[in-house]
């Protein structure tokens, strides 16, 4: 938290950090209901949607609530879901689960396959038409305020500093943006949300996370089945490692292929990136990709804690929305609708407070307004699935979770009450040597690939000569502590080749290639020493995803 000092200061009624589905929904709702409010959205990507990555099969209920005529207004969505099959994979077999056996909480009536990046760009256009001011290439690096006082806005990052922090030619100092209320919509593990949750003691239980890795492939026409959706449990992940894969047949002969690995895994030699390569080699997936062309790659963290991990949403001067608040339904692998609904609920709460002449205080009914949009009921219904999975492993956890969902559907309540999340994800990592070390095959360049060629497809743009945005609290920790205890897992859990253990003169050295960063924030979550802090680089830096 910092004061504006000598920076230029701008003012607005409502300030929203992050132009994702929750942030833009909040902006649109504010202007729909209260056209005279000034609403400002800042976005760190070079353009709206540039950092957006999702599966994605969308539950349309959120968009229905925000813009009922979204289809008629030209929202860029793909095909309606025609089939949705859950599979359990072993190394050599594929067991498709009958649709009737799936608990109703896991089904998505009227599901639509979408590129969330394209949808968010369209939402940005709708917001701009309503008079919302949207500023891309603008990284929010700190909250505006002092001491233990309220959040009064944000401070944006400087542009044009070199790696040592000195101004370069064309340097532009960041500005302060003051607002009556500030909504944090940065997505999972955002830097401001992390700070605010800690400073205002908003956490209820530890948030849980997964790392989602996704590729887009262009299919031959004879292999494309628009609307076909498949979800996978089991292979390539072992029984002790939670997660699952997905394959979605989207529009224009595109196939979305991905794997989510939950970050509470114990094995320090596990590499989510390489597990994804193994997933694509399974006999149920590989034939789809034969003769196809890989055109995009990306990765990002997703929240998985659900009901138990929802923090207190309101703080003095604003609130948390979207995945910054952890509204993803992990068992159902759905978040877009809840992100939009949270933006709607928060916007109504903020607008009512402003109409009453208030500012910078705690909006006491914000939490209730957000959860009453349907988010609370949905997440509470599936609250025990992730804890059961963590405790019992994939096979027994999935069976127990499915049984709990069916009991809840039939009786209206879970017989298990509410199971807590035991610990944060980083605390689950075991020292090396306690589990057999994993090894991975070299990529074949056809189905499996290395990190370098994959990151190339993320369209990264990072100015090399800028301050490092991956901060080490103690630079000695990787070699002194993590290497002997865990084998330093950062090069393995990072899906972008940012971290490397090298040898210089016979001594191990920890290197950071920040220009490779795809902003997934896995390092900030999984580092066992909690020594790495991700902060935004210069505005406009990072991936520039297309159609993700």
XYZ file of C-alpha atoms in Angstrom:
548
model
C 0.000 0.000 0.000
C 1.399 3.380 -0.997
C 0.451 7.017 -1.405
C 0.400 8.826 -4.734
C 3.310 11.127 -3.909
C 4.243 13.248 -6.916
C 2.460 11.007 -9.435
C -0.317 12.332 -11.612
C -3.651 11.415 -10.021
C -6.824 10.535 -11.901
C -10.272 10.036 -10.387
C -13.230 7.771 -11.105
C -16.260 6.442 -9.256
C -15.632 2.729 -9.753
C -12.226 1.278 -10.575
C -11.867 -2.318 -11.756
C -8.512 -4.090 -11.935
C -8.593 -6.695 -14.685
C -10.540 -6.854 -17.955
C -11.601 -10.478 -17.639
C -15.178 -11.761 -17.495
C -15.804 -10.664 -13.893
C -14.277 -7.215 -14.277
C -16.033 -6.417 -17.536
C -19.315 -7.812 -16.216
C -19.056 -5.478 -13.227
C -18.296 -2.534 -15.508
C -21.179 -3.320 -17.848
C -23.636 -3.819 -14.994
C -22.661 -0.520 -13.393
C -23.284 1.388 -16.609
C -26.457 -0.538 -17.465
C -28.083 0.384 -14.175
C -26.320 3.682 -13.408
C -25.212 5.377 -16.661
C -23.878 8.487 -14.911
C -21.294 6.593 -12.886
C -17.735 6.909 -14.141
C -16.269 3.413 -14.472
C -12.633 2.673 -15.282
C -11.030 -0.695 -16.076
C -7.269 -1.245 -16.175
C -5.770 -4.296 -17.881
C -2.102 -5.323 -17.875
C -2.232 -7.134 -21.254
C -1.407 -5.307 -24.460
C -5.057 -5.688 -25.490
C -8.237 -6.868 -23.845
C -8.263 -10.671 -23.877
C -4.524 -10.981 -24.454
C -3.886 -12.759 -21.147
C -7.129 -14.746 -21.089
C -6.950 -18.533 -21.183
C -9.707 -20.991 -20.375
C -10.944 -24.415 -21.567
C -13.722 -23.549 -22.175
C -17.212 -24.944 -22.030
C -19.371 -22.081 -20.793
C -22.498 -22.352 -18.713
C -24.476 -19.512 -20.355
C -26.378 -18.543 -17.192
C -23.978 -15.725 -16.343
C -24.089 -14.170 -19.800
C -27.873 -14.615 -19.854
C -28.103 -12.517 -16.681
C -25.762 -9.798 -17.957
C -26.791 -9.452 -21.621
C -29.928 -11.542 -22.246
C -29.790 -11.027 -26.022
C -26.094 -11.935 -26.307
C -26.617 -14.283 -29.235
C -28.578 -11.713 -31.209
C -25.948 -9.091 -30.382
C -23.220 -11.200 -31.952
C -21.326 -12.660 -29.033
C -18.487 -14.732 -30.549
C -19.258 -18.204 -29.258
C -18.608 -21.602 -30.741
C -20.865 -24.616 -31.095
C -23.387 -25.782 -28.536
C -22.258 -28.892 -26.693
C -23.637 -31.965 -28.466
C -22.158 -34.603 -26.140
C -20.235 -34.498 -22.866
C -18.521 -37.742 -21.859
C -16.428 -38.433 -18.768
C -13.665 -41.020 -19.113
C -11.321 -42.827 -16.774
C -8.000 -43.581 -18.455
C -5.377 -46.133 -17.609
C -2.119 -46.439 -19.500
C -3.751 -48.691 -22.081
C -7.516 -48.412 -21.636
C -10.354 -45.887 -21.762
C -13.469 -46.440 -19.669
C -16.287 -44.083 -20.693
C -18.690 -43.383 -17.853
C -22.404 -43.552 -18.733
C -24.056 -40.161 -18.796
C -26.880 -41.293 -16.501
C -24.370 -42.117 -13.766
C -22.983 -38.578 -13.585
C -24.318 -36.525 -10.659
C -26.540 -33.666 -11.810
C -24.171 -31.115 -10.228
C -21.552 -32.011 -12.865
C -23.798 -31.542 -15.886
C -24.050 -28.337 -17.922
C -27.370 -27.984 -19.729
C -27.116 -25.683 -22.756
C -23.294 -25.623 -22.546
C -21.425 -23.689 -25.244
C -17.809 -24.149 -26.324
C -16.115 -20.755 -26.370
C -12.808 -19.017 -26.748
C -12.890 -16.939 -23.587
C -10.329 -14.570 -25.061
C -12.643 -13.773 -27.974
C -15.648 -13.479 -25.668
C -13.807 -11.084 -23.383
C -12.815 -8.892 -26.322
C -16.483 -8.692 -27.249
C -17.450 -7.854 -23.649
C -14.852 -5.090 -23.767
C -16.569 -3.667 -26.831
C -19.950 -3.778 -25.080
C -18.482 -2.020 -22.055
C -16.856 0.680 -24.180
C -20.144 1.342 -25.987
C -21.746 1.983 -22.596
C -19.070 4.536 -21.741
C -16.646 2.466 -19.676
C -13.046 3.691 -19.898
C -10.731 0.725 -20.544
C -6.963 1.109 -20.367
C -4.925 -1.862 -21.642
C -1.139 -2.015 -21.169
C -1.739 -0.718 -17.635
C -0.418 -2.856 -14.808
C -1.755 -2.213 -11.308
C 1.321 -2.629 -9.105
C 0.086 -1.367 -5.736
C -3.021 -0.219 -3.938
C -3.463 3.441 -3.138
C -3.708 4.114 0.574
C -1.760 4.528 3.758
C -1.233 2.641 6.986
C -4.211 0.529 7.971
C -6.638 2.750 6.099
C -8.976 1.904 3.234
C -8.060 1.124 -0.349
C -8.613 4.358 -2.262
C -7.540 3.129 -5.693
C -4.377 1.847 -7.318
C -0.945 2.873 -8.533
C 0.013 1.802 -12.042
C 3.447 0.598 -13.051
C 6.166 2.742 -14.525
C 7.042 2.302 -18.185
C 10.623 2.508 -19.405
C 12.862 1.459 -16.509
C 15.914 -0.687 -17.162
C 16.792 -3.879 -15.305
C 18.477 -1.876 -12.553
C 15.417 0.327 -12.120
C 16.856 3.401 -13.798
C 14.739 5.461 -16.210
C 15.428 4.881 -19.910
C 14.691 7.303 -22.759
C 10.918 7.649 -23.062
C 10.361 6.826 -19.392
C 6.815 7.413 -18.131
C 6.005 7.294 -14.435
C 2.943 5.367 -13.358
C -0.134 7.251 -12.210
C -2.431 7.027 -9.228
C -6.099 6.324 -9.920
C -8.441 7.245 -7.099
C -11.870 5.662 -6.858
C -14.774 5.621 -4.459
C -14.609 1.824 -4.666
C -12.102 -0.553 -6.254
C -12.979 -4.068 -7.452
C -10.123 -6.547 -7.790
C -10.701 -8.855 -10.766
C -7.156 -10.006 -11.536
C -7.900 -13.723 -11.819
C -6.306 -16.522 -9.806
C -3.447 -15.496 -7.495
C -3.355 -11.872 -8.600
C -0.688 -9.774 -6.927
C -3.041 -7.124 -5.511
C -5.563 -9.711 -4.337
C -2.794 -11.642 -2.601
C -1.674 -8.499 -0.780
C -5.187 -7.353 0.141
C -6.243 -10.798 1.395
C -3.186 -10.888 3.659
C -3.312 -7.263 4.842
C -7.033 -7.297 5.622
C -7.021 -10.904 6.900
C -9.718 -11.994 4.480
C -8.687 -15.658 4.111
C -11.007 -18.259 5.616
C -9.245 -21.465 4.531
C -6.235 -21.870 2.222
C -7.059 -21.436 -1.417
C -6.319 -24.495 -3.571
C -5.024 -24.235 -7.118
C -4.467 -26.144 -10.308
C -2.194 -25.480 -13.256
C -4.119 -25.571 -16.509
C -2.143 -26.127 -19.712
C -3.920 -25.789 -23.038
C -3.134 -26.138 -26.719
C -5.242 -25.407 -29.782
C -4.875 -27.733 -32.745
C -6.246 -27.306 -36.274
C -7.937 -30.546 -37.300
C -8.531 -32.124 -40.692
C -12.188 -31.664 -41.602
C -12.995 -35.380 -41.460
C -11.947 -35.595 -37.822
C -13.794 -32.548 -36.536
C -17.005 -33.111 -34.550
C -18.256 -29.639 -33.527
C -19.718 -29.608 -30.027
C -18.158 -32.879 -28.851
C -16.749 -32.627 -25.306
C -14.645 -35.192 -23.447
C -13.297 -34.998 -19.895
C -10.688 -37.413 -18.550
C -9.580 -38.667 -15.140
C -6.658 -40.967 -14.405
C -3.775 -41.268 -16.881
C -1.318 -39.607 -17.150
C -1.602 -38.564 -13.490
C -1.106 -41.212 -10.831
C -3.662 -41.980 -8.154
C -2.006 -39.608 -5.666
C -2.077 -36.638 -8.062
C -5.385 -34.916 -8.676
C -6.350 -33.439 -12.006
C -7.734 -34.326 -15.391
C -7.683 -33.676 -19.107
C -10.145 -32.248 -21.609
C -10.695 -32.326 -25.361
C -13.246 -29.934 -26.894
C -14.215 -29.740 -30.571
C -14.617 -25.985 -31.079
C -15.506 -23.930 -34.147
C -13.510 -23.717 -37.403
C -11.954 -27.191 -37.088
C -10.200 -26.234 -33.857
C -9.577 -28.740 -31.085
C -8.939 -27.492 -27.536
C -6.709 -29.972 -25.677
C -5.655 -29.467 -22.083
C -4.657 -30.897 -18.733
C -5.266 -29.487 -15.256
C -2.854 -30.688 -12.561
C -3.858 -29.685 -9.047
C -0.930 -28.129 -7.251
C -1.245 -30.002 -3.964
C 0.761 -32.870 -5.478
C 3.524 -34.366 -3.332
C 6.204 -35.514 -5.785
C 8.957 -32.885 -6.318
C 10.019 -34.619 -9.556
C 6.579 -34.269 -11.184
C 6.346 -31.938 -14.172
C 2.798 -30.853 -15.140
C 4.094 -29.793 -18.557
C 5.530 -33.229 -19.281
C 2.436 -34.968 -17.911
C 0.466 -33.001 -20.496
C 2.745 -34.341 -23.237
C 2.035 -37.874 -21.990
C -1.720 -37.179 -22.012
C -1.623 -36.348 -25.713
C 0.119 -39.668 -26.425
C -2.711 -41.773 -24.978
C -4.450 -43.918 -27.578
C -7.743 -42.091 -26.957
C -6.213 -38.679 -27.739
C -3.304 -39.255 -30.125
C -5.413 -40.357 -33.133
C -7.278 -37.036 -32.999
C -4.011 -35.147 -33.351
C -2.465 -37.220 -36.142
C -2.144 -34.965 -39.166
C -3.369 -31.944 -37.153
C -1.389 -28.742 -36.589
C -0.643 -27.219 -33.204
C -1.313 -23.466 -33.421
C -1.456 -22.116 -29.837
C -0.113 -22.877 -26.363
C -0.703 -21.333 -22.954
C -0.876 -21.986 -19.218
C -2.375 -20.387 -16.158
C -3.324 -21.159 -12.574
C -6.952 -21.853 -11.707
C -8.589 -21.848 -8.290
C -9.920 -25.104 -6.870
C -10.739 -24.493 -3.206
C -14.401 -23.798 -3.824
C -16.844 -22.991 -1.041
C -14.447 -23.453 1.875
C -11.797 -21.170 0.379
C -13.980 -18.193 -0.522
C -12.420 -15.285 1.374
C -14.274 -12.388 2.929
C -15.044 -10.461 -0.247
C -15.421 -6.913 1.060
C -12.597 -4.796 2.388
C -12.512 -1.099 3.207
C -12.752 0.561 -0.189
C -13.700 -2.345 -2.401
C -14.117 -6.043 -3.008
C -12.811 -9.221 -4.628
C -14.604 -10.774 -7.617
C -14.151 -13.577 -10.123
C -11.248 -15.967 -9.771
C -9.515 -13.449 -7.502
C -12.148 -14.635 -5.035
C -11.971 -18.295 -6.094
C -15.379 -18.894 -7.683
C -14.367 -21.734 -9.991
C -16.425 -24.908 -9.680
C -13.486 -27.326 -9.893
C -15.437 -30.623 -10.059
C -17.482 -29.223 -12.926
C -14.514 -27.354 -14.435
C -16.638 -24.232 -14.888
C -15.838 -20.649 -13.869
C -16.955 -18.198 -16.558
C -20.589 -17.970 -15.468
C -19.656 -17.496 -11.812
C -17.115 -14.833 -12.733
C -19.805 -12.893 -14.608
C -22.368 -13.383 -11.834
C -19.890 -12.153 -9.212
C -19.302 -9.012 -11.260
C -23.051 -8.413 -11.429
C -23.545 -8.871 -7.684
C -20.581 -6.699 -6.759
C -21.598 -3.965 -9.196
C -25.066 -3.771 -7.658
C -23.577 -3.536 -4.162
C -21.080 -0.847 -5.144
C -23.625 1.219 -7.069
C -26.045 1.129 -4.124
C -23.305 2.307 -1.763
C -22.360 5.184 -4.068
C -26.022 6.151 -4.450
C -26.149 6.423 -0.658
C -23.240 8.876 -0.741
C -20.664 6.433 0.585
C -17.065 5.730 -0.377
C -13.956 3.898 0.886
C -15.856 1.902 3.506
C -16.709 -1.782 3.874
C -19.794 -2.704 1.850
C -21.293 -5.126 4.349
C -23.806 -6.698 1.955
C -21.371 -7.242 -0.918
C -20.712 -10.858 0.074
C -24.394 -11.645 0.319
C -25.238 -9.969 -2.987
C -22.491 -11.905 -4.790
C -23.264 -15.310 -3.312
C -27.012 -14.897 -3.830
C -26.500 -14.725 -7.587
C -26.342 -18.527 -7.490
C -22.627 -18.829 -6.805
C -23.088 -19.787 -3.168
C -25.649 -22.498 -3.831
C -23.583 -24.021 -6.644
C -20.252 -24.114 -4.830
C -21.726 -25.317 -1.546
C -23.300 -28.278 -3.335
C -19.914 -29.582 -4.559
C -17.815 -28.469 -1.591
C -16.568 -31.907 -0.506
C -15.353 -33.243 -3.844
C -11.904 -31.604 -3.798
C -11.177 -32.465 -0.113
C -12.179 -36.092 -0.748
C -9.952 -36.218 -3.809
C -7.019 -34.809 -1.821
C -7.519 -37.268 1.044
C -8.367 -40.474 -0.852
C -6.663 -40.136 -4.221
C -8.214 -40.126 -7.662
C -9.994 -43.501 -7.699
C -11.495 -43.578 -4.211
C -11.803 -39.782 -4.106
C -13.791 -39.666 -7.346
C -16.057 -42.500 -6.183
C -16.598 -40.935 -2.752
C -17.123 -37.508 -4.297
C -19.657 -38.874 -6.777
C -21.526 -40.660 -3.996
C -21.556 -37.499 -1.897
C -22.953 -35.528 -4.836
C -25.708 -38.066 -5.449
C -26.638 -38.120 -1.756
C -26.723 -34.329 -1.741
C -28.882 -34.276 -4.869
C -31.355 -36.749 -3.416
C -31.432 -35.622 0.222
C -30.633 -31.950 -0.177
C -27.574 -32.144 2.088
C -24.228 -33.876 2.433
C -23.832 -36.496 5.145
C -20.200 -35.394 5.468
C -20.922 -31.840 6.533
C -18.170 -29.600 5.213
C -14.688 -31.088 4.932
C -11.878 -28.556 5.383
C -8.824 -28.035 3.217
C -5.928 -29.147 5.375
C -3.057 -26.991 4.123
C -1.882 -24.745 1.281
C -0.595 -26.431 -1.851
C 3.092 -25.674 -1.337
C 3.038 -27.466 2.030
C 2.152 -30.777 0.399
C 5.474 -31.227 -1.385
C 7.585 -34.073 0.014
C 11.394 -34.063 0.185
C 13.151 -35.820 -2.672
C 13.960 -39.464 -2.202
C 10.717 -40.379 -0.461
C 9.040 -41.211 -3.788
C 10.534 -42.818 -6.901
C 11.997 -40.122 -9.143
C 10.132 -39.552 -12.398
C 11.721 -39.285 -15.801
C 10.128 -38.176 -19.045
C 10.763 -39.129 -22.653
C 12.232 -36.647 -25.079
C 9.545 -34.895 -27.143
C 8.934 -36.241 -30.627
C 7.970 -32.883 -32.167
C 4.699 -34.355 -33.437
C 2.509 -34.921 -30.378
C 4.917 -33.944 -27.623
C 7.015 -30.792 -27.559
C 9.552 -28.961 -25.432
C 8.900 -25.814 -23.448
C 10.781 -23.514 -25.813
C 8.746 -24.384 -28.901
C 5.560 -24.245 -26.847
C 6.217 -20.836 -25.326
C 6.900 -19.527 -28.837
C 3.220 -20.181 -29.610
C 2.139 -18.012 -26.657
C 3.243 -14.880 -28.585
C 5.303 -13.563 -25.700
C 6.407 -9.943 -25.559
C 8.748 -9.129 -22.691
C 11.223 -6.273 -22.852
C 14.438 -7.902 -21.603
C 15.819 -4.713 -20.096
C 13.217 -4.109 -17.391
C 13.065 -4.815 -13.652
C 12.697 -8.491 -12.780
C 9.058 -9.316 -12.034
C 9.833 -12.630 -10.302
C 11.099 -11.574 -6.899
C 13.205 -13.801 -4.639
C 12.841 -12.844 -0.976
C 16.188 -14.530 -0.353
C 18.246 -15.265 -3.510
C 20.191 -17.968 -1.663
C 17.144 -20.153 -0.911
C 16.930 -22.077 -4.230
C 20.469 -23.472 -3.962
C 20.900 -23.476 -0.188
C 17.507 -24.900 0.829
C 15.348 -26.102 -2.064
C 18.075 -27.913 -4.019
C 19.236 -30.316 -1.293
C 15.744 -30.897 0.113
C 13.537 -31.007 -2.999
C 15.958 -31.021 -5.931
C 14.710 -27.446 -6.618
C 11.366 -28.182 -8.294
C 10.909 -24.798 -10.012
C 12.250 -25.933 -13.434
C 9.719 -28.787 -13.322
C 6.546 -27.066 -12.101
C 7.056 -24.049 -14.378
C 5.388 -24.727 -17.761
C 7.386 -22.055 -19.582
C 11.087 -22.713 -18.968
C 11.542 -19.660 -16.766
C 13.698 -21.389 -14.135
C 16.903 -23.361 -14.596
C 19.484 -24.991 -12.361
C 22.837 -24.509 -14.048
C 26.463 -25.279 -13.233
C 29.010 -22.501 -13.091
C 32.534 -23.470 -12.136
C 31.321 -26.636 -10.488
C 28.736 -24.827 -8.372
C 24.946 -24.921 -8.839
C 23.339 -21.650 -9.892
C 19.635 -20.766 -10.021
C 18.741 -18.807 -13.144
C 15.571 -16.914 -14.010
C 14.583 -16.252 -17.611
C 11.771 -13.813 -16.905
C 11.132 -13.153 -20.607
C 9.714 -16.694 -20.900
C 7.003 -16.068 -18.291
C 3.410 -16.726 -19.371
C 2.040 -15.223 -16.122
C 0.595 -18.507 -14.850
C 1.816 -17.730 -11.280
C 2.517 -21.385 -10.468
C 5.873 -20.446 -8.932
C 4.188 -18.036 -6.526
C 1.861 -20.862 -5.442
C 4.041 -24.002 -5.440
C 7.503 -22.859 -4.318
C 7.951 -24.875 -1.093
C 9.869 -22.048 0.579
C 7.355 -19.400 -0.526
C 10.381 -17.429 -1.640
C 9.123 -16.433 -5.108
C 6.691 -13.553 -5.514
C 5.152 -12.824 -8.903
C 4.455 -9.138 -9.575
C 3.302 -7.565 -12.835
C 6.019 -6.573 -15.298
C 5.610 -3.512 -17.482
C 2.120 -3.088 -18.861
C 1.751 -4.888 -22.183
C 4.289 -7.572 -21.282
C 3.587 -11.280 -21.289
C 1.602 -13.520 -23.606
C -0.689 -12.216 -26.297
C -3.016 -15.160 -26.664
C -5.132 -15.499 -29.768
C -8.387 -17.415 -29.479
C -7.570 -19.011 -26.121
